[in-house]
């Protein structure tokens, strides 16, 4: 699975920004994009649902000549890369014995977490949602007695016979507090961008006036080092969901497993 470098769409709550409607649409969108990216990164890049379409290419059983030369601990239904005939294939076993004695492949493991399935297409037709079920936010199982196809033509769009695809929402939904925090940060960014008064964003230059003498000094803004924004309500949410200041959630990668293919470029995508 590729590493995401930008957040997915957040349904930001602007209920705490009474001045929001007075901003031009372009400034609103700019402020929303910046606020969302800042909080997505500072919260550990954990939240947000991305709609993803994958094209699994599975094989129900591998012959001894196809077996990889390295040990693998892939669970049933997981993808393991195997070269056969000079071509890499994503092989998987439904029910495996000691020598990969495979039965029907009725489950596949999707890059998770899976929040919800949007649709499953088989031979170009959308399957009824009663024909499949998701386990543990990652395993897509076909309701018996049917099973998933063992392979497909990846060069064809998923509207054609001989193909199948899974479109689903991947990720963790943004908590209500995060949507409100993003709205409050976007509100202050919008004020700063438009030059409006009352902006609560911390200012780098501070002044102190006493007995007619004004002294200017630079605020060290140590909250930036701590992964905060300087806005109390926003930082309260950040400290709640990411008290350790993690840059991103931990990940485990294995060269022995390959995910289903995600087609990112083809003439029929446009």
PDB file of C-alpha atoms in Angstrom:
ATOM      1  CA  UNK A   1       0.000   0.000   0.000  1.00  0.00           C
ATOM      2  CA  UNK A   2       1.383   3.393  -0.935  1.00  0.00           C
ATOM      3  CA  UNK A   3       2.086   6.062   1.664  1.00  0.00           C
ATOM      4  CA  UNK A   4      -0.464   8.867   1.563  1.00  0.00           C
ATOM      5  CA  UNK A   5       1.082  12.342   1.429  1.00  0.00           C
ATOM      6  CA  UNK A   6      -2.117  14.414   1.498  1.00  0.00           C
ATOM      7  CA  UNK A   7      -5.314  14.101   3.532  1.00  0.00           C
ATOM      8  CA  UNK A   8      -8.592  12.903   2.142  1.00  0.00           C
ATOM      9  CA  UNK A   9     -11.654  15.122   2.319  1.00  0.00           C
ATOM     10  CA  UNK A  10     -12.769  16.185   5.790  1.00  0.00           C
ATOM     11  CA  UNK A  11     -16.389  17.250   6.277  1.00  0.00           C
ATOM     12  CA  UNK A  12     -15.300  20.302   8.275  1.00  0.00           C
ATOM     13  CA  UNK A  13     -17.729  21.835  10.769  1.00  0.00           C
ATOM     14  CA  UNK A  14     -17.820  25.635  10.369  1.00  0.00           C
ATOM     15  CA  UNK A  15     -20.499  26.165  13.018  1.00  0.00           C
ATOM     16  CA  UNK A  16     -18.099  28.067  15.304  1.00  0.00           C
ATOM     17  CA  UNK A  17     -17.161  30.673  12.666  1.00  0.00           C
ATOM     18  CA  UNK A  18     -19.909  33.312  12.271  1.00  0.00           C
ATOM     19  CA  UNK A  19     -17.762  35.338   9.845  1.00  0.00           C
ATOM     20  CA  UNK A  20     -17.190  32.442   7.455  1.00  0.00           C
ATOM     21  CA  UNK A  21     -19.916  33.297   4.936  1.00  0.00           C
ATOM     22  CA  UNK A  22     -18.384  36.734   4.399  1.00  0.00           C
ATOM     23  CA  UNK A  23     -15.217  35.273   2.833  1.00  0.00           C
ATOM     24  CA  UNK A  24     -14.858  34.726  -0.934  1.00  0.00           C
ATOM     25  CA  UNK A  25     -15.234  31.096  -2.040  1.00  0.00           C
ATOM     26  CA  UNK A  26     -11.573  30.914  -3.094  1.00  0.00           C
ATOM     27  CA  UNK A  27     -10.343  32.009   0.335  1.00  0.00           C
ATOM     28  CA  UNK A  28     -12.731  29.595   2.026  1.00  0.00           C
ATOM     29  CA  UNK A  29     -11.388  26.654   0.053  1.00  0.00           C
ATOM     30  CA  UNK A  30      -7.790  27.720   0.630  1.00  0.00           C
ATOM     31  CA  UNK A  31      -8.333  28.001   4.379  1.00  0.00           C
ATOM     32  CA  UNK A  32     -10.105  24.627   4.501  1.00  0.00           C
ATOM     33  CA  UNK A  33      -7.336  22.896   2.552  1.00  0.00           C
ATOM     34  CA  UNK A  34      -4.574  24.352   4.731  1.00  0.00           C
ATOM     35  CA  UNK A  35      -6.390  23.710   8.025  1.00  0.00           C
ATOM     36  CA  UNK A  36      -7.191  20.125   7.033  1.00  0.00           C
ATOM     37  CA  UNK A  37      -3.616  19.366   6.028  1.00  0.00           C
ATOM     38  CA  UNK A  38      -2.177  20.908   9.202  1.00  0.00           C
ATOM     39  CA  UNK A  39      -4.456  18.950  11.537  1.00  0.00           C
ATOM     40  CA  UNK A  40      -4.139  15.735   9.529  1.00  0.00           C
ATOM     41  CA  UNK A  41      -0.367  15.883   9.890  1.00  0.00           C
ATOM     42  CA  UNK A  42      -0.317  17.005  13.536  1.00  0.00           C
ATOM     43  CA  UNK A  43      -2.809  14.285  14.527  1.00  0.00           C
ATOM     44  CA  UNK A  44      -0.509  11.579  13.176  1.00  0.00           C
ATOM     45  CA  UNK A  45      -1.965  11.284   9.650  1.00  0.00           C
ATOM     46  CA  UNK A  46      -4.576   8.903  11.024  1.00  0.00           C
ATOM     47  CA  UNK A  47      -7.966  10.355  10.232  1.00  0.00           C
ATOM     48  CA  UNK A  48      -9.982  10.712   7.062  1.00  0.00           C
ATOM     49  CA  UNK A  49     -11.787   8.389   4.663  1.00  0.00           C
ATOM     50  CA  UNK A  50     -10.407   7.874   1.168  1.00  0.00           C
ATOM     51  CA  UNK A  51     -12.455   6.219  -1.561  1.00  0.00           C
ATOM     52  CA  UNK A  52     -10.277   3.569  -3.169  1.00  0.00           C
ATOM     53  CA  UNK A  53     -10.862   1.100  -6.013  1.00  0.00           C
ATOM     54  CA  UNK A  54      -8.727  -2.036  -6.169  1.00  0.00           C
ATOM     55  CA  UNK A  55      -8.585  -4.790  -8.779  1.00  0.00           C
ATOM     56  CA  UNK A  56      -7.643  -8.042  -7.003  1.00  0.00           C
ATOM     57  CA  UNK A  57      -5.828 -10.610  -9.097  1.00  0.00           C
ATOM     58  CA  UNK A  58      -5.908 -13.919  -7.292  1.00  0.00           C
ATOM     59  CA  UNK A  59      -5.034 -17.513  -8.079  1.00  0.00           C
ATOM     60  CA  UNK A  60      -6.858 -20.323  -6.266  1.00  0.00           C
ATOM     61  CA  UNK A  61      -3.883 -22.690  -6.116  1.00  0.00           C
ATOM     62  CA  UNK A  62      -0.200 -22.640  -7.017  1.00  0.00           C
ATOM     63  CA  UNK A  63       1.702 -25.538  -8.520  1.00  0.00           C
ATOM     64  CA  UNK A  64       5.066 -26.476  -6.918  1.00  0.00           C
ATOM     65  CA  UNK A  65       6.926 -24.738  -9.747  1.00  0.00           C
ATOM     66  CA  UNK A  66       5.143 -21.500  -8.906  1.00  0.00           C
ATOM     67  CA  UNK A  67       5.884 -21.497  -5.204  1.00  0.00           C
ATOM     68  CA  UNK A  68       8.190 -18.712  -3.978  1.00  0.00           C
ATOM     69  CA  UNK A  69      11.710 -19.608  -2.908  1.00  0.00           C
ATOM     70  CA  UNK A  70      11.330 -17.665   0.331  1.00  0.00           C
ATOM     71  CA  UNK A  71       9.248 -18.582   3.410  1.00  0.00           C
ATOM     72  CA  UNK A  72       5.951 -16.760   3.764  1.00  0.00           C
ATOM     73  CA  UNK A  73       3.495 -16.478   6.612  1.00  0.00           C
ATOM     74  CA  UNK A  74       0.680 -14.924   4.575  1.00  0.00           C
ATOM     75  CA  UNK A  75      -2.709 -15.888   6.030  1.00  0.00           C
ATOM     76  CA  UNK A  76      -5.384 -17.561   3.866  1.00  0.00           C
ATOM     77  CA  UNK A  77      -6.707 -15.101   1.307  1.00  0.00           C
ATOM     78  CA  UNK A  78      -3.653 -12.839   1.508  1.00  0.00           C
ATOM     79  CA  UNK A  79      -1.605 -11.884  -1.526  1.00  0.00           C
ATOM     80  CA  UNK A  80       1.847 -13.375  -2.157  1.00  0.00           C
ATOM     81  CA  UNK A  81       3.911 -12.474  -5.246  1.00  0.00           C
ATOM     82  CA  UNK A  82       4.877 -15.467  -7.379  1.00  0.00           C
ATOM     83  CA  UNK A  83       6.637 -15.423 -10.752  1.00  0.00           C
ATOM     84  CA  UNK A  84       5.363 -17.843 -13.368  1.00  0.00           C
ATOM     85  CA  UNK A  85       6.177 -17.698 -17.063  1.00  0.00           C
ATOM     86  CA  UNK A  86       8.198 -14.522 -16.482  1.00  0.00           C
ATOM     87  CA  UNK A  87       5.159 -12.697 -15.053  1.00  0.00           C
ATOM     88  CA  UNK A  88       4.570 -11.701 -11.432  1.00  0.00           C
ATOM     89  CA  UNK A  89       1.160 -12.802 -10.164  1.00  0.00           C
ATOM     90  CA  UNK A  90      -0.588 -12.127  -6.859  1.00  0.00           C
ATOM     91  CA  UNK A  91      -1.236 -15.657  -5.605  1.00  0.00           C
ATOM     92  CA  UNK A  92      -3.453 -16.539  -2.682  1.00  0.00           C
ATOM     93  CA  UNK A  93      -4.906 -19.659  -1.095  1.00  0.00           C
ATOM     94  CA  UNK A  94      -8.384 -19.927   0.287  1.00  0.00           C
ATOM     95  CA  UNK A  95      -7.798 -22.959   2.514  1.00  0.00           C
ATOM     96  CA  UNK A  96      -4.229 -24.181   2.589  1.00  0.00           C
ATOM     97  CA  UNK A  97      -2.754 -27.411   3.839  1.00  0.00           C
ATOM     98  CA  UNK A  98       0.879 -28.277   4.360  1.00  0.00           C
ATOM     99  CA  UNK A  99       1.635 -28.113   0.624  1.00  0.00           C
ATOM    100  CA  UNK A 100      -0.760 -25.345  -0.436  1.00  0.00           C
ATOM    101  CA  UNK A 101      -3.666 -27.711  -1.015  1.00  0.00           C
ATOM    102  CA  UNK A 102      -6.058 -24.918  -1.785  1.00  0.00           C
ATOM    103  CA  UNK A 103      -9.827 -24.914  -1.820  1.00  0.00           C
ATOM    104  CA  UNK A 104     -12.045 -22.173  -3.122  1.00  0.00           C
ATOM    105  CA  UNK A 105     -10.895 -18.621  -2.561  1.00  0.00           C
ATOM    106  CA  UNK A 106     -13.882 -17.015  -0.870  1.00  0.00           C
ATOM    107  CA  UNK A 107     -12.076 -14.299   1.124  1.00  0.00           C
ATOM    108  CA  UNK A 108      -9.618 -11.560   0.207  1.00  0.00           C
ATOM    109  CA  UNK A 109      -7.698  -9.198   2.470  1.00  0.00           C
ATOM    110  CA  UNK A 110      -8.056  -5.534   1.476  1.00  0.00           C
ATOM    111  CA  UNK A 111      -5.601  -2.799   2.473  1.00  0.00           C
ATOM    112  CA  UNK A 112      -7.377  -1.502   5.550  1.00  0.00           C
ATOM    113  CA  UNK A 113      -8.894  -0.363   7.648  1.00  0.00           C
ATOM    114  CA  UNK A 114     -12.090  -0.782   5.635  1.00  0.00           C
ATOM    115  CA  UNK A 115     -14.760   1.645   6.807  1.00  0.00           C
ATOM    116  CA  UNK A 116     -17.448   0.671   4.299  1.00  0.00           C
ATOM    117  CA  UNK A 117     -17.868  -0.938   0.907  1.00  0.00           C
ATOM    118  CA  UNK A 118     -19.148   1.400  -1.807  1.00  0.00           C
ATOM    119  CA  UNK A 119     -19.636  -1.278  -4.453  1.00  0.00           C
ATOM    120  CA  UNK A 120     -18.270  -4.537  -5.782  1.00  0.00           C
ATOM    121  CA  UNK A 121     -18.355  -5.064  -9.541  1.00  0.00           C
ATOM    122  CA  UNK A 122     -18.237  -8.502 -11.104  1.00  0.00           C
ATOM    123  CA  UNK A 123     -18.220  -8.842 -14.902  1.00  0.00           C
ATOM    124  CA  UNK A 124     -19.258  -5.177 -15.085  1.00  0.00           C
ATOM    125  CA  UNK A 125     -22.349  -5.591 -12.899  1.00  0.00           C
ATOM    126  CA  UNK A 126     -22.685  -4.254  -9.357  1.00  0.00           C
ATOM    127  CA  UNK A 127     -23.180  -7.034  -6.816  1.00  0.00           C
ATOM    128  CA  UNK A 128     -25.978  -6.821  -4.291  1.00  0.00           C
ATOM    129  CA  UNK A 129     -24.503  -5.937  -0.896  1.00  0.00           C
ATOM    130  CA  UNK A 130     -26.185  -9.017   0.578  1.00  0.00           C
ATOM    131  CA  UNK A 131     -23.725 -11.161  -1.402  1.00  0.00           C
ATOM    132  CA  UNK A 132     -20.640 -10.204   0.616  1.00  0.00           C
ATOM    133  CA  UNK A 133     -19.586  -9.276   4.141  1.00  0.00           C
ATOM    134  CA  UNK A 134     -16.562  -7.556   5.737  1.00  0.00           C
ATOM    135  CA  UNK A 135     -14.742  -9.050   8.718  1.00  0.00           C
ATOM    136  CA  UNK A 136     -12.322  -7.242  11.030  1.00  0.00           C
ATOM    137  CA  UNK A 137     -12.353  -4.091   8.862  1.00  0.00           C
ATOM    138  CA  UNK A 138     -10.143  -5.793   6.286  1.00  0.00           C
ATOM    139  CA  UNK A 139     -11.393  -9.162   5.015  1.00  0.00           C
ATOM    140  CA  UNK A 140     -13.997  -9.195   2.230  1.00  0.00           C
ATOM    141  CA  UNK A 141     -15.832 -12.531   2.144  1.00  0.00           C
ATOM    142  CA  UNK A 142     -18.290 -13.795  -0.448  1.00  0.00           C
ATOM    143  CA  UNK A 143     -21.491 -15.272   0.960  1.00  0.00           C
ATOM    144  CA  UNK A 144     -21.586 -19.040   0.287  1.00  0.00           C
ATOM    145  CA  UNK A 145     -21.901 -20.887  -1.963  1.00  0.00           C
ATOM    146  CA  UNK A 146     -20.251 -18.307  -4.251  1.00  0.00           C
ATOM    147  CA  UNK A 147     -16.562 -17.361  -4.206  1.00  0.00           C
ATOM    148  CA  UNK A 148     -14.407 -14.652  -5.790  1.00  0.00           C
ATOM    149  CA  UNK A 149     -12.862 -15.047  -9.249  1.00  0.00           C
ATOM    150  CA  UNK A 150      -9.316 -16.380  -9.258  1.00  0.00           C
ATOM    151  CA  UNK A 151      -8.006 -13.824 -11.768  1.00  0.00           C
ATOM    152  CA  UNK A 152      -9.078 -11.043 -14.127  1.00  0.00           C
ATOM    153  CA  UNK A 153      -8.048  -8.969 -17.148  1.00  0.00           C
ATOM    154  CA  UNK A 154      -6.426  -5.934 -15.557  1.00  0.00           C
ATOM    155  CA  UNK A 155      -6.011  -4.178 -18.902  1.00  0.00           C
ATOM    156  CA  UNK A 156      -9.793  -3.858 -19.295  1.00  0.00           C
ATOM    157  CA  UNK A 157     -12.058  -1.441 -17.411  1.00  0.00           C
ATOM    158  CA  UNK A 158     -14.102  -2.992 -14.635  1.00  0.00           C
ATOM    159  CA  UNK A 159     -17.256  -2.571 -16.720  1.00  0.00           C
ATOM    160  CA  UNK A 160     -16.229  -5.511 -18.932  1.00  0.00           C
ATOM    161  CA  UNK A 161     -16.794  -9.254 -18.660  1.00  0.00           C
ATOM    162  CA  UNK A 162     -13.832 -11.035 -17.072  1.00  0.00           C
ATOM    163  CA  UNK A 163     -13.080  -8.262 -14.584  1.00  0.00           C
ATOM    164  CA  UNK A 164     -13.968  -7.422 -11.025  1.00  0.00           C
ATOM    165  CA  UNK A 165     -13.235  -4.574  -8.645  1.00  0.00           C
ATOM    166  CA  UNK A 166     -13.858  -3.417  -5.102  1.00  0.00           C
ATOM    167  CA  UNK A 167     -14.546   0.234  -4.318  1.00  0.00           C
ATOM    168  CA  UNK A 168     -14.488   1.061  -0.638  1.00  0.00           C
ATOM    169  CA  UNK A 169     -13.792   3.790   1.895  1.00  0.00           C
ATOM    170  CA  UNK A 170     -10.456   3.246   3.572  1.00  0.00           C
ATOM    171  CA  UNK A 171      -9.354   4.854   6.819  1.00  0.00           C
ATOM    172  CA  UNK A 172     -10.654   6.073  10.161  1.00  0.00           C
ATOM    173  CA  UNK A 173     -13.503   8.622  10.239  1.00  0.00           C
ATOM    174  CA  UNK A 174     -12.544  12.031  11.616  1.00  0.00           C
ATOM    175  CA  UNK A 175     -13.965  12.443  15.144  1.00  0.00           C
ATOM    176  CA  UNK A 176     -16.475  15.290  15.649  1.00  0.00           C
ATOM    177  CA  UNK A 177     -13.898  17.181  17.701  1.00  0.00           C
ATOM    178  CA  UNK A 178     -11.473  17.074  14.786  1.00  0.00           C
ATOM    179  CA  UNK A 179     -14.058  18.453  12.378  1.00  0.00           C
ATOM    180  CA  UNK A 180     -14.805  21.309  14.776  1.00  0.00           C
ATOM    181  CA  UNK A 181     -11.082  21.967  15.368  1.00  0.00           C
ATOM    182  CA  UNK A 182     -10.453  22.090  11.625  1.00  0.00           C
ATOM    183  CA  UNK A 183     -13.316  24.562  11.286  1.00  0.00           C
ATOM    184  CA  UNK A 184     -11.912  26.827  13.977  1.00  0.00           C
ATOM    185  CA  UNK A 185      -8.433  26.755  12.471  1.00  0.00           C
ATOM    186  CA  UNK A 186      -9.825  27.418   8.983  1.00  0.00           C
ATOM    187  CA  UNK A 187     -11.792  30.342  10.406  1.00  0.00           C
ATOM    188  CA  UNK A 188      -8.657  32.015  11.756  1.00  0.00           C
ATOM    189  CA  UNK A 189      -6.690  31.262   8.598  1.00  0.00           C
ATOM    190  CA  UNK A 190      -9.456  32.864   6.574  1.00  0.00           C
ATOM    191  CA  UNK A 191      -9.296  35.983   8.722  1.00  0.00           C
ATOM    192  CA  UNK A 192      -5.533  36.163   8.324  1.00  0.00           C
ATOM    193  CA  UNK A 193      -5.789  35.731   4.561  1.00  0.00           C
ATOM    194  CA  UNK A 194      -8.430  38.446   4.157  1.00  0.00           C
ATOM    195  CA  UNK A 195      -6.832  40.863   6.618  1.00  0.00           C
ATOM    196  CA  UNK A 196      -9.882  40.820   8.878  1.00  0.00           C
ATOM    197  CA  UNK A 197      -9.635  42.004  12.470  1.00  0.00           C
ATOM    198  CA  UNK A 198      -9.926  39.673  15.426  1.00  0.00           C
ATOM    199  CA  UNK A 199      -7.622  36.945  14.096  1.00  0.00           C
ATOM    200  CA  UNK A 200      -6.579  34.664  16.963  1.00  0.00           C
ATOM    201  CA  UNK A 201      -3.550  33.116  15.293  1.00  0.00           C
ATOM    202  CA  UNK A 202      -0.430  33.725  17.422  1.00  0.00           C
ATOM    203  CA  UNK A 203       1.784  36.518  16.141  1.00  0.00           C
ATOM    204  CA  UNK A 204       5.536  36.137  16.004  1.00  0.00           C
ATOM    205  CA  UNK A 205       6.249  39.755  16.999  1.00  0.00           C
ATOM    206  CA  UNK A 206       4.938  40.892  20.381  1.00  0.00           C
ATOM    207  CA  UNK A 207       5.144  44.334  21.989  1.00  0.00           C
ATOM    208  CA  UNK A 208       5.069  45.535  25.550  1.00  0.00           C
ATOM    209  CA  UNK A 209       4.306  49.161  26.443  1.00  0.00           C
ATOM    210  CA  UNK A 210       4.946  50.559  29.914  1.00  0.00           C
ATOM    211  CA  UNK A 211       5.272  54.166  31.059  1.00  0.00           C
ATOM    212  CA  UNK A 212       5.342  55.363  27.475  1.00  0.00           C
ATOM    213  CA  UNK A 213       8.075  52.988  26.404  1.00  0.00           C
ATOM    214  CA  UNK A 214       7.295  50.290  23.825  1.00  0.00           C
ATOM    215  CA  UNK A 215       9.556  47.272  23.488  1.00  0.00           C
ATOM    216  CA  UNK A 216       9.259  44.711  20.694  1.00  0.00           C
ATOM    217  CA  UNK A 217      10.405  41.093  21.016  1.00  0.00           C
ATOM    218  CA  UNK A 218      10.064  37.773  19.201  1.00  0.00           C
ATOM    219  CA  UNK A 219       7.842  35.060  20.602  1.00  0.00           C
ATOM    220  CA  UNK A 220       9.785  31.743  20.521  1.00  0.00           C
ATOM    221  CA  UNK A 221       6.500  29.940  19.730  1.00  0.00           C
ATOM    222  CA  UNK A 222       7.597  26.753  21.451  1.00  0.00           C
ATOM    223  CA  UNK A 223       4.151  25.243  20.768  1.00  0.00           C
ATOM    224  CA  UNK A 224       5.227  24.652  17.170  1.00  0.00           C
ATOM    225  CA  UNK A 225       7.979  22.313  18.362  1.00  0.00           C
ATOM    226  CA  UNK A 226       5.359  20.465  20.400  1.00  0.00           C
ATOM    227  CA  UNK A 227       3.168  19.901  17.348  1.00  0.00           C
ATOM    228  CA  UNK A 228       0.490  22.403  18.360  1.00  0.00           C
ATOM    229  CA  UNK A 229      -1.092  25.467  16.754  1.00  0.00           C
ATOM    230  CA  UNK A 230      -1.377  28.028  19.554  1.00  0.00           C
ATOM    231  CA  UNK A 231      -5.190  27.933  19.455  1.00  0.00           C
ATOM    232  CA  UNK A 232      -6.475  26.457  22.719  1.00  0.00           C
ATOM    233  CA  UNK A 233      -9.529  24.630  21.369  1.00  0.00           C
ATOM    234  CA  UNK A 234      -7.603  23.139  18.457  1.00  0.00           C
ATOM    235  CA  UNK A 235      -4.642  22.108  20.620  1.00  0.00           C
ATOM    236  CA  UNK A 236      -7.004  20.512  23.152  1.00  0.00           C
ATOM    237  CA  UNK A 237      -8.198  18.118  20.435  1.00  0.00           C
ATOM    238  CA  UNK A 238      -4.666  17.457  19.188  1.00  0.00           C
ATOM    239  CA  UNK A 239      -3.416  16.592  22.653  1.00  0.00           C
ATOM    240  CA  UNK A 240      -6.407  14.290  23.146  1.00  0.00           C
ATOM    241  CA  UNK A 241      -5.913  12.210  19.983  1.00  0.00           C
ATOM    242  CA  UNK A 242      -2.114  12.438  19.707  1.00  0.00           C
ATOM    243  CA  UNK A 243      -0.659  12.979  23.179  1.00  0.00           C
ATOM    244  CA  UNK A 244       2.706  11.555  22.154  1.00  0.00           C
ATOM    245  CA  UNK A 245       3.064  13.813  19.135  1.00  0.00           C
ATOM    246  CA  UNK A 246       3.502  10.923  16.689  1.00  0.00           C
ATOM    247  CA  UNK A 247       4.179  11.962  13.112  1.00  0.00           C
ATOM    248  CA  UNK A 248       2.175   9.042  11.734  1.00  0.00           C
ATOM    249  CA  UNK A 249       0.677   5.744  12.799  1.00  0.00           C
ATOM    250  CA  UNK A 250       3.103   2.799  12.905  1.00  0.00           C
ATOM    251  CA  UNK A 251       3.223   0.610   9.790  1.00  0.00           C
ATOM    252  CA  UNK A 252       4.545  -2.862   9.086  1.00  0.00           C
ATOM    253  CA  UNK A 253       5.801  -3.730   5.607  1.00  0.00           C
ATOM    254  CA  UNK A 254       6.780  -7.097   4.226  1.00  0.00           C
ATOM    255  CA  UNK A 255       8.466  -7.800   0.873  1.00  0.00           C
ATOM    256  CA  UNK A 256       6.718 -11.186   0.909  1.00  0.00           C
ATOM    257  CA  UNK A 257       3.281  -9.674   0.353  1.00  0.00           C
ATOM    258  CA  UNK A 258       1.899  -7.504  -2.414  1.00  0.00           C
ATOM    259  CA  UNK A 259      -1.405  -5.618  -2.238  1.00  0.00           C
ATOM    260  CA  UNK A 260      -4.102  -5.786  -4.908  1.00  0.00           C
ATOM    261  CA  UNK A 261      -3.411  -3.497  -7.832  1.00  0.00           C
ATOM    262  CA  UNK A 262      -4.816   0.021  -7.904  1.00  0.00           C
ATOM    263  CA  UNK A 263      -5.016   1.274 -11.484  1.00  0.00           C
ATOM    264  CA  UNK A 264      -3.855   4.898 -11.491  1.00  0.00           C
ATOM    265  CA  UNK A 265      -3.696   5.530 -15.209  1.00  0.00           C
ATOM    266  CA  UNK A 266      -5.605   4.216 -18.240  1.00  0.00           C
ATOM    267  CA  UNK A 267      -7.389   5.728 -21.225  1.00  0.00           C
ATOM    268  CA  UNK A 268     -10.770   4.578 -19.961  1.00  0.00           C
ATOM    269  CA  UNK A 269     -10.303   6.364 -16.613  1.00  0.00           C
ATOM    270  CA  UNK A 270     -10.732   9.806 -18.220  1.00  0.00           C
TER     271      UNK A 270
END
